[in-house]
Every structure is written in C-alpha cells, then in structure tokens.
PDB file of C-alpha atoms in Angstrom:
ATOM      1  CA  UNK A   1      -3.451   0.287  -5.065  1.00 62.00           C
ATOM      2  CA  UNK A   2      -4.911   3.675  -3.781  1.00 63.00           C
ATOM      3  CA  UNK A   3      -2.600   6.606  -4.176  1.00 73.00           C
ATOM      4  CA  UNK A   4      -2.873   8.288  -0.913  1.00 84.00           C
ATOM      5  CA  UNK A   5       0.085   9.879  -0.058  1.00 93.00           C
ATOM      6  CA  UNK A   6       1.261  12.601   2.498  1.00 92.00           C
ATOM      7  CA  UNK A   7      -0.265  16.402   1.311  1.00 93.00           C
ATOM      8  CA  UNK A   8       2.708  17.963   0.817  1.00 96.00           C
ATOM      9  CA  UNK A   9       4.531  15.382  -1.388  1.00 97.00           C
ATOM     10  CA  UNK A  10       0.659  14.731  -3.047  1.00 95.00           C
ATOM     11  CA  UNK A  11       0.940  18.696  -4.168  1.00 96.00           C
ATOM     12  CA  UNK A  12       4.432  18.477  -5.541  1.00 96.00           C
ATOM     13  CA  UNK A  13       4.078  15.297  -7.251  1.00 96.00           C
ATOM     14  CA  UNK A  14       0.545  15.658  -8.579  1.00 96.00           C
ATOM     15  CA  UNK A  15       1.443  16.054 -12.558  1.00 96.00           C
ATOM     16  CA  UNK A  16       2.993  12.478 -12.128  1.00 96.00           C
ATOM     17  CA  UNK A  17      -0.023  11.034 -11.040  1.00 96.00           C
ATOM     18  CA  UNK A  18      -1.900  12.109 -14.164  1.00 96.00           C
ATOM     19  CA  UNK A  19       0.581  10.850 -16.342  1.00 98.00           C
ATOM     20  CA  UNK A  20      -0.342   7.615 -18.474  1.00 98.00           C
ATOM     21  CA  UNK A  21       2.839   5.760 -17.522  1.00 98.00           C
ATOM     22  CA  UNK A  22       1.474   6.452 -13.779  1.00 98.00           C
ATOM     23  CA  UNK A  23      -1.731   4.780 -14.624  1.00 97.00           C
ATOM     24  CA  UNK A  24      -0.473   1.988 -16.048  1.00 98.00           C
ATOM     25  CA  UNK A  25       1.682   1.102 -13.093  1.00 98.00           C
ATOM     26  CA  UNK A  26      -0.967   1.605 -10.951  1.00 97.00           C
ATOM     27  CA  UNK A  27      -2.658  -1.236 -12.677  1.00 97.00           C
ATOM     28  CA  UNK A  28       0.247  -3.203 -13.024  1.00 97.00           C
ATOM     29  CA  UNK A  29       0.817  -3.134  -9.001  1.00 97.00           C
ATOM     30  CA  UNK A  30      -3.104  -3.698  -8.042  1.00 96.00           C
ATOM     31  CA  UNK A  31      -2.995  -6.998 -10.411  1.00 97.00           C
ATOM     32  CA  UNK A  32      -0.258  -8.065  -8.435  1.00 96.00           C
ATOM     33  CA  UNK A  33      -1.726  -7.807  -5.255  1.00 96.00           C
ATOM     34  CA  UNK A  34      -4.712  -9.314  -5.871  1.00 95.00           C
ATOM     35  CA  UNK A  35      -3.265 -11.972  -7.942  1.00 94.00           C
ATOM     36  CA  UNK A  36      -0.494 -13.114  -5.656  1.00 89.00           C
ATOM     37  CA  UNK A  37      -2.391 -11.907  -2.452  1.00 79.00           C
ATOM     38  CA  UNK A  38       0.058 -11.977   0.291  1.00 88.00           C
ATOM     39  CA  UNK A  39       2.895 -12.731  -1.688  1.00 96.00           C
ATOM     40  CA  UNK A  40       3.888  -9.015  -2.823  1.00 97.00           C
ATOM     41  CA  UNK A  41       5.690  -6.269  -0.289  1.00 97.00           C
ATOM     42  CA  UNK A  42       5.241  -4.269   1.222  1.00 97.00           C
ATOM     43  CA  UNK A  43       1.928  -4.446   2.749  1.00 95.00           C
ATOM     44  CA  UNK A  44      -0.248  -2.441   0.436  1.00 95.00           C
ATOM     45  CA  UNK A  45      -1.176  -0.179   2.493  1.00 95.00           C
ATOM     46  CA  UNK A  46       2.870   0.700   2.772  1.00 96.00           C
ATOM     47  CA  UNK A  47       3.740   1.269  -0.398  1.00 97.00           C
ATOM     48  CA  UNK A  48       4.434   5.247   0.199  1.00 97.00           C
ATOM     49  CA  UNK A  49       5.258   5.174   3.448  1.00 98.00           C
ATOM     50  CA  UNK A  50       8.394   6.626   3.163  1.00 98.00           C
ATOM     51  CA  UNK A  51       6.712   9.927   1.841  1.00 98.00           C
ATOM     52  CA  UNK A  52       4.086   9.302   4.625  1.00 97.00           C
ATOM     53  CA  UNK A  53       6.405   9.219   7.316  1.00 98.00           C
ATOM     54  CA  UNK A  54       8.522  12.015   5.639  1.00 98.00           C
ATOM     55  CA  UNK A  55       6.880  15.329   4.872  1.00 97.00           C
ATOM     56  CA  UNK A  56       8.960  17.594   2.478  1.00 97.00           C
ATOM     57  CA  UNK A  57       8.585  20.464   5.553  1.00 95.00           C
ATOM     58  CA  UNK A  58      11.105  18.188   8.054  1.00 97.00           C
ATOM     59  CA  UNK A  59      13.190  17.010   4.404  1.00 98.00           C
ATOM     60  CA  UNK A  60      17.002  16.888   5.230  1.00 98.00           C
ATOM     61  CA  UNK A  61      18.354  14.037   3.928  1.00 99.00           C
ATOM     62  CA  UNK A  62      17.553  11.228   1.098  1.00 99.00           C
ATOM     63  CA  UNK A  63      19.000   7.461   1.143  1.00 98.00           C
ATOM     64  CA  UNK A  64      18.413   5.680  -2.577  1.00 98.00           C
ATOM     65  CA  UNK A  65      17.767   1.673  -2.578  1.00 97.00           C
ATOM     66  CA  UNK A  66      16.439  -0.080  -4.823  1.00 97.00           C
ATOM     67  CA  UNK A  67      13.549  -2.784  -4.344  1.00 97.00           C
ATOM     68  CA  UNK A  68      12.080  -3.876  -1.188  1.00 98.00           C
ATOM     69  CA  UNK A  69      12.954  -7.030   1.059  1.00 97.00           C
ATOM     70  CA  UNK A  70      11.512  -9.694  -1.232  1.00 97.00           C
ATOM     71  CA  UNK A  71      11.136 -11.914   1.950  1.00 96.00           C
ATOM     72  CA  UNK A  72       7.830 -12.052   3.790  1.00 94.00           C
ATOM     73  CA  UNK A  73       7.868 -10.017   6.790  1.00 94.00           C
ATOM     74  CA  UNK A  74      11.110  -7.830   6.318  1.00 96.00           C
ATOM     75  CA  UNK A  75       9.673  -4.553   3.946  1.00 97.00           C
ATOM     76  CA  UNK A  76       7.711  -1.855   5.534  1.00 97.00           C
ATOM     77  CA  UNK A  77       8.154   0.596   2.845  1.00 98.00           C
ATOM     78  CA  UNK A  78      11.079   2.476   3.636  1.00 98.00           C
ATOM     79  CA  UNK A  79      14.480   1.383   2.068  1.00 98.00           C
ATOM     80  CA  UNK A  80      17.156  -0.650   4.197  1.00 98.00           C
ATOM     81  CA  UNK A  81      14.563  -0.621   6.873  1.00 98.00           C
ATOM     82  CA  UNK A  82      12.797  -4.135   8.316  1.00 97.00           C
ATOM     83  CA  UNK A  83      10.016  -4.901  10.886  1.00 95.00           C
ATOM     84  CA  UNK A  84      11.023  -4.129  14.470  1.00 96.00           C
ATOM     85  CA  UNK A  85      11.040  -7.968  15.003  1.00 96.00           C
ATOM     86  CA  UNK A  86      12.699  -8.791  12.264  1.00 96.00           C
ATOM     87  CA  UNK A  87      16.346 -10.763  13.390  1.00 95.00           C
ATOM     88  CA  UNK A  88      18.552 -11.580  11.635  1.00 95.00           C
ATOM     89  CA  UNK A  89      19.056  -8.009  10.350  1.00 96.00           C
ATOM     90  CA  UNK A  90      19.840  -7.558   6.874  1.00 95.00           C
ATOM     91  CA  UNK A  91      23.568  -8.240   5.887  1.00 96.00           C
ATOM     92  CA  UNK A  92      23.725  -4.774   4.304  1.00 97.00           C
ATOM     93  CA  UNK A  93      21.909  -3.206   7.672  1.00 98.00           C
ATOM     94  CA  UNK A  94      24.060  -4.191   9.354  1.00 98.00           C
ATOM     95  CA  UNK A  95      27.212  -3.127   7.971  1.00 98.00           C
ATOM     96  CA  UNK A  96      25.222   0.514   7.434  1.00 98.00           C
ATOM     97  CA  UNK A  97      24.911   0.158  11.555  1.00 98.00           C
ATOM     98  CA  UNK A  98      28.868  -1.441  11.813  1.00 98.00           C
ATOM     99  CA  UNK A  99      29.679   2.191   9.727  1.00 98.00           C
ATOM    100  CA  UNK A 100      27.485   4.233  12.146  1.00 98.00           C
ATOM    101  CA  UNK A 101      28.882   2.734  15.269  1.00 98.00           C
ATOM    102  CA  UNK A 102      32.756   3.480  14.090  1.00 98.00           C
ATOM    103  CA  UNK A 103      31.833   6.591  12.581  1.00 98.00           C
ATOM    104  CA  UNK A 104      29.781   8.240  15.832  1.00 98.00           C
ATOM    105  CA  UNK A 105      30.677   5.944  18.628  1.00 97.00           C
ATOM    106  CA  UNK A 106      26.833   5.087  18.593  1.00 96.00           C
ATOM    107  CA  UNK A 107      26.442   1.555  19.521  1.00 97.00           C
ATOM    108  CA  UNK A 108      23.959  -1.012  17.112  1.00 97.00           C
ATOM    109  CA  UNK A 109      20.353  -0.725  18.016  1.00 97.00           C
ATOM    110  CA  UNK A 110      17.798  -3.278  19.299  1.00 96.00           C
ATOM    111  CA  UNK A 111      15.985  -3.264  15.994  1.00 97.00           C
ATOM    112  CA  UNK A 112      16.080  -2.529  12.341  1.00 98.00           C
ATOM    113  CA  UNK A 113      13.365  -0.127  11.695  1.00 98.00           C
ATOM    114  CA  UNK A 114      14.374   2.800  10.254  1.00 98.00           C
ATOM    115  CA  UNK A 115      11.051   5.292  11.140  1.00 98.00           C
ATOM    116  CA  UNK A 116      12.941   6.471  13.608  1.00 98.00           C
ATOM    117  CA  UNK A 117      15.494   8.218  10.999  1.00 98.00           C
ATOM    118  CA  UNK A 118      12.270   9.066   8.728  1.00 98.00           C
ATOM    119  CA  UNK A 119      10.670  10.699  11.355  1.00 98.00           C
ATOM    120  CA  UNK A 120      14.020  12.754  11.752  1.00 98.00           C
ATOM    121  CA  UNK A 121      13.260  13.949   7.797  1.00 98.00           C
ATOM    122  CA  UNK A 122      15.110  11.154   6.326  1.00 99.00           C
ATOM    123  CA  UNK A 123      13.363  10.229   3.288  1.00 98.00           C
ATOM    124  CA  UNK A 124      14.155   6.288   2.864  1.00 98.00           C
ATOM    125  CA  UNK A 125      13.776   5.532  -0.941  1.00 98.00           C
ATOM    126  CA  UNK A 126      13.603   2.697  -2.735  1.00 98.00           C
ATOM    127  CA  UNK A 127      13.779   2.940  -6.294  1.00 98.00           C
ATOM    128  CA  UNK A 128      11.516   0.430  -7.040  1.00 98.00           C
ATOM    129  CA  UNK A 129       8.667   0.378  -4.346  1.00 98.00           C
ATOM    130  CA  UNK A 130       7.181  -2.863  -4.958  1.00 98.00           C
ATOM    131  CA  UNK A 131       8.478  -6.585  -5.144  1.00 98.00           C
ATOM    132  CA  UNK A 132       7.130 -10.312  -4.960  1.00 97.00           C
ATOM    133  CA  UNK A 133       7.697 -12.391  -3.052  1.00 97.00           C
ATOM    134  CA  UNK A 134      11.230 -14.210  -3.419  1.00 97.00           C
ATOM    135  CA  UNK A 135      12.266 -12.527  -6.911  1.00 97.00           C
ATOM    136  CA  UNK A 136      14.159  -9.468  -6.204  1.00 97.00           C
ATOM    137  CA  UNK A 137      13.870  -6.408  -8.664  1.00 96.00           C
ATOM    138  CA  UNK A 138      10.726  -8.413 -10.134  1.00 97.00           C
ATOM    139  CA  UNK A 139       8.909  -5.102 -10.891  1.00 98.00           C
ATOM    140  CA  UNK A 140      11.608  -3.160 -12.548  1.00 98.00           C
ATOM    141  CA  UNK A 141      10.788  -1.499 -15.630  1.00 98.00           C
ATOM    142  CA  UNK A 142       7.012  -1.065 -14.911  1.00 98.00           C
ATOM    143  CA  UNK A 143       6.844   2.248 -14.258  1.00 98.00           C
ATOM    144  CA  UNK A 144       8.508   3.017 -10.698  1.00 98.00           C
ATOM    145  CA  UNK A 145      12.069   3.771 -11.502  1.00 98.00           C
ATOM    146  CA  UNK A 146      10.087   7.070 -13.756  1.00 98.00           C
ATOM    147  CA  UNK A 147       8.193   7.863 -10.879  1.00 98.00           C
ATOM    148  CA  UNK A 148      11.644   8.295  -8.427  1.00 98.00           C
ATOM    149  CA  UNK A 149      13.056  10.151 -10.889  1.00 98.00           C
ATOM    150  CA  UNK A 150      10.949  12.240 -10.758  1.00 98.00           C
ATOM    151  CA  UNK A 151      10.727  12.434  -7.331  1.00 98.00           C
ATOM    152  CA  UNK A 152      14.522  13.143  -7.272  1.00 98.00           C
ATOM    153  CA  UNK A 153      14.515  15.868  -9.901  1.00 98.00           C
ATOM    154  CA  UNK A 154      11.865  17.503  -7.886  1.00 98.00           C
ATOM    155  CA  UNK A 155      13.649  17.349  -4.499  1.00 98.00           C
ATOM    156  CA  UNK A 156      16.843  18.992  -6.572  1.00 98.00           C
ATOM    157  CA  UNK A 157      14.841  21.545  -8.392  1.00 98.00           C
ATOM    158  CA  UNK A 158      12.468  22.355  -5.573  1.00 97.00           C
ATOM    159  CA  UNK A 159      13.954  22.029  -2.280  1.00 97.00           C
ATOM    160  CA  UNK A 160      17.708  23.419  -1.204  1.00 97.00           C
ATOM    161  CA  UNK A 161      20.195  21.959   1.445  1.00 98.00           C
ATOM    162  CA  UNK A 162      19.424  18.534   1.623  1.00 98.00           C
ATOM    163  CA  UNK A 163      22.102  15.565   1.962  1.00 98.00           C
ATOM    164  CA  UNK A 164      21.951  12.853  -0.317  1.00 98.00           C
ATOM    165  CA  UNK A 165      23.234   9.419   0.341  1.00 98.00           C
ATOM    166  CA  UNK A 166      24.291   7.159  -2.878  1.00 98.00           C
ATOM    167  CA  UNK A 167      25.793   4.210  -1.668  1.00 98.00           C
ATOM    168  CA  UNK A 168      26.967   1.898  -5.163  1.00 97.00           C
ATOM    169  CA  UNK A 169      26.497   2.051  -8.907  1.00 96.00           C
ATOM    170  CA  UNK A 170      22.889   2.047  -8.946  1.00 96.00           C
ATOM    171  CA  UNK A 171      22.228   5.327  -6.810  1.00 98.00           C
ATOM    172  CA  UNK A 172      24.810   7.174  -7.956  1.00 98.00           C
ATOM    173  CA  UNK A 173      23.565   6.369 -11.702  1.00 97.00           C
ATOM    174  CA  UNK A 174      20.127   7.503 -10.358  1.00 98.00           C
ATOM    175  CA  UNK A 175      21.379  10.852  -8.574  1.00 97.00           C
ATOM    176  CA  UNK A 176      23.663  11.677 -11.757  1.00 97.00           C
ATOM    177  CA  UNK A 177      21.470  14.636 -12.357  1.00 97.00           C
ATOM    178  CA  UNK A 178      21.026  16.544  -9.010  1.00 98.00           C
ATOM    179  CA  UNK A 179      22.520  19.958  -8.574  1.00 98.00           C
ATOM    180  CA  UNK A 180      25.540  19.574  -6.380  1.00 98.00           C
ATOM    181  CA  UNK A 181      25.420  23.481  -6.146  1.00 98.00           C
ATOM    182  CA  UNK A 182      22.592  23.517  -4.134  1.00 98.00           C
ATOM    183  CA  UNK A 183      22.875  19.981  -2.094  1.00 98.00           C
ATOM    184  CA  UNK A 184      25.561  17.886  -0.532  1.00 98.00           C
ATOM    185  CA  UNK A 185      25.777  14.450  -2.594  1.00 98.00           C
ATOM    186  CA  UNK A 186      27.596  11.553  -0.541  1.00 98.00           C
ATOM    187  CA  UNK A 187      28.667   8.830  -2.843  1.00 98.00           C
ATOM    188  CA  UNK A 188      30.310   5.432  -1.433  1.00 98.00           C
ATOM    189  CA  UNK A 189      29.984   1.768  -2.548  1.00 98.00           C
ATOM    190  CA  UNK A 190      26.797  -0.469  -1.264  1.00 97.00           C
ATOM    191  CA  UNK A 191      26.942  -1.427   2.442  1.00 98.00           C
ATOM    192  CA  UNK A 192      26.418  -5.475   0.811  1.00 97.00           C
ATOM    193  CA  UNK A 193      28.965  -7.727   1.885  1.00 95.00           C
ATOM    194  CA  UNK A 194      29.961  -7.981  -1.834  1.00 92.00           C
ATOM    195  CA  UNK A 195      31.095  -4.456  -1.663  1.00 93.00           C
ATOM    196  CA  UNK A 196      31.735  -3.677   1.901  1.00 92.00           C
ATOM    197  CA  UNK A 197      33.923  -6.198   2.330  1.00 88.00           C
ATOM    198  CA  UNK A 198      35.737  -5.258  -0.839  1.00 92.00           C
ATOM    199  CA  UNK A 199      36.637  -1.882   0.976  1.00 94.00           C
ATOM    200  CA  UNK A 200      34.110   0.244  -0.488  1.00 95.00           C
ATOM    201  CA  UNK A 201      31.856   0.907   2.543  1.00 98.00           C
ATOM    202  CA  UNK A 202      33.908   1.229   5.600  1.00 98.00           C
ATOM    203  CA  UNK A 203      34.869   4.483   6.990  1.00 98.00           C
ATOM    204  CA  UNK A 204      32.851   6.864   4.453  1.00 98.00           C
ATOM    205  CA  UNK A 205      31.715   8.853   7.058  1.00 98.00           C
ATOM    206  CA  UNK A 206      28.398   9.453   5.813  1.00 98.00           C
ATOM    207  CA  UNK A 207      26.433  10.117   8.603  1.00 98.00           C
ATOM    208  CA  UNK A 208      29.239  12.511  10.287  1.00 98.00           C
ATOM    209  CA  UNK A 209      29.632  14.504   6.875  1.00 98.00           C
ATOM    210  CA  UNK A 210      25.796  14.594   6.759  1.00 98.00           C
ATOM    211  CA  UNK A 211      25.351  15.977  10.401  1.00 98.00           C
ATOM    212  CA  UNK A 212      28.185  18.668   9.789  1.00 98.00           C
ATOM    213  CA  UNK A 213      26.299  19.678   7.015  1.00 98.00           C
ATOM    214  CA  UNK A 214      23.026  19.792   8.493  1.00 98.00           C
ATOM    215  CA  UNK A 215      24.333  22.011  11.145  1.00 98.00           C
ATOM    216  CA  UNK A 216      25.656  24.615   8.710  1.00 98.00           C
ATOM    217  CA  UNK A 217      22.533  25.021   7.115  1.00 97.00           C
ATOM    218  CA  UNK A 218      21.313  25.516  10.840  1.00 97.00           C
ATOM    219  CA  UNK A 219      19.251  22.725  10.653  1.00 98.00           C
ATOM    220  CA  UNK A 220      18.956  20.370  13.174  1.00 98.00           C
ATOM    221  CA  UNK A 221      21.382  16.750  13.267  1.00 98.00           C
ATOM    222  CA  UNK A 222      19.985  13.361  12.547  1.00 98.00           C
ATOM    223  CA  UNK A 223      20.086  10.625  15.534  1.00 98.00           C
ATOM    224  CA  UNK A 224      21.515   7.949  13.719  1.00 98.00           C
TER     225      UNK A 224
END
C-alpha cells in the first residue's frame, strides 16, 4: 500500500503518517493484498479515494460508515457508494435514496456511485477502509479506526461549518467528540433494513437539514 493521498488532506494529516501505529497498518494492509491478491477491497489503488475525490478546500459535509462492501465488485472507496454497474443496489443504499426521494422530491438514480456527492465536497468515510473478501469488519482493530479518528478530530478542530451525518450507534459513538458549536451534527439510526424498517431511518430529513445549513453558511447546496 502506497500512501498517496490528495495534498491538502496529505498536509493536515501528515503527523499520522509518521506514527508507529500508522506503520504497522500499513504493513498489515500490503500483506493482505499480496497474500489474498484480488480478494481484498477496494482496489488498492482506492483505498483513499474518498480524500482523493474530496479536497478539504470544497469540505461541506462528512457521512461515517464503517467497512467497505466485502463483495467483489461493489467498494470503490467511498462509504455507501458501489460501482456504477453494480445492481442490485445495496439494501441500505437504497433506503438512503427511498429517504432522499421523500425528503426532496428527487427521484432514485440510475446508479449507485456516490462521486458524484464527493465531488460536491462530501467526504464519504468509512471507518475502516479496508476489508476481505466475504468477512465484513475483518480488519477492525488494525490500526484504521485510529487513523479516522483522527481524521475526525482534525476536521472538528481545523475546519468550521461542516454537516455531519451519523446514521446508527457506531457513527454517533465515533462523532461523540466533535464540537457541535462549530458544526451541525445529524444523528439518525442506520439506513439497514434492520433499523430502517424499525422506524429509525425514515423521514430524518438529513439531506434537507444539511442543505438549509449549507446555505446559511453561504455555501453552496449538495445535489443529492
């Protein structure tokens, strides 16, 4: 695994690089790859593209997931997000789309790629940015959940009117520390069936709530 990573995100996150936890994940995630070859996502080459396709200069607004697709084909590095040919879509896709189309009339899109929000300044990320193949959350507690944390706490501490979106227990454990004084922190349950269809999705109004924001700050509206 090279750690090349978009400039401005490279400057702010440098001291974690030269950390020794760091290092050790690093080797960690290039034994998997060349040990299990084509059998770890996403594509190595992927593994930061949500900072890639995000720079901190167009940040407005984070999502939190947790590990990638652990089925061949689906990750491309940015959470919730699959491969523009990708059908069917994720279950919890589409119930994030099924919340989009009540909440802004906008009607489900062709495909499941996501770049189109990250290009907006949506920063799509996974906790854990690695998996294998088949066995979900197989590379917790190897370093990356550290590494967002970090990446978090210096989004909070370093940037100022950005909208962050915690959908079930997991994100909002992992946002517990951002200051609300300075950011807009949307908290719902997981757009899974388990917990959608439990009532803790539907009609949160995320993505309205996010766009009023946005526009207060005088800062342009995401095209969900």
């Amino acid at each position: 695994m090279n750690v090349t990573i978009e400039p401005s995100w490279k400057q702010l996150l440098q001291p974690e690089f030269e950390k020794d936890y760091f290092n050790q994940l690093v080797e960690f995630v290039k034994s998997e790859y060349a040990l299990n070859k084509n059998a770890v996502f996403p594509p190595a080459t992927s593994i930061f593209r949500a900072f890639d396709a995000c720079p901190i200069s167009r940040l407005k607004v984070v999502i939190l997931g947790q590990d990638p697709y652990p089925t061949k084909g689906h990750a491309n590095g940015l959470c919730f997000s699959i491969n523009p040919d990708v059908r069917p879509f994720a279950k919890s896709l589409i119930n994030i789309f099924k919340e989009i189309e009540t909440d802004l009339n906008q009607p489900i899109p062709e495909n499941g790629d996501l770049s189109r929000w990250a290009e907006q300044g949506v920063l799509l990320l996974n906790s854990i940015l690695t998996v294998r193949e088949g066995q979900p959350q197989s590379h917790q507690n190897k370093g990356w959940e550290k590494f967002t944390d970090a990446v978090i706490q210096k989004i909070s501490d370093e940037c100022s009117g950005v909208v962050f979106l915690l959908w079930g227990g997991y994100a909002k454990k992992k946002g517990k520390n951002i200051d609300r004084t300075k950011h807009l922190v949307l908290e719902s349950g997981h757009p899974s069936p388990m917990s959608a269809n439990q009532g803790m999705w539907f009609g949160n109004k995320h993505f309205s709530q996010a766009n009023e924001y946005l526009a207060s700050k005088g800062k342009s509206e995401i095209v969900w």
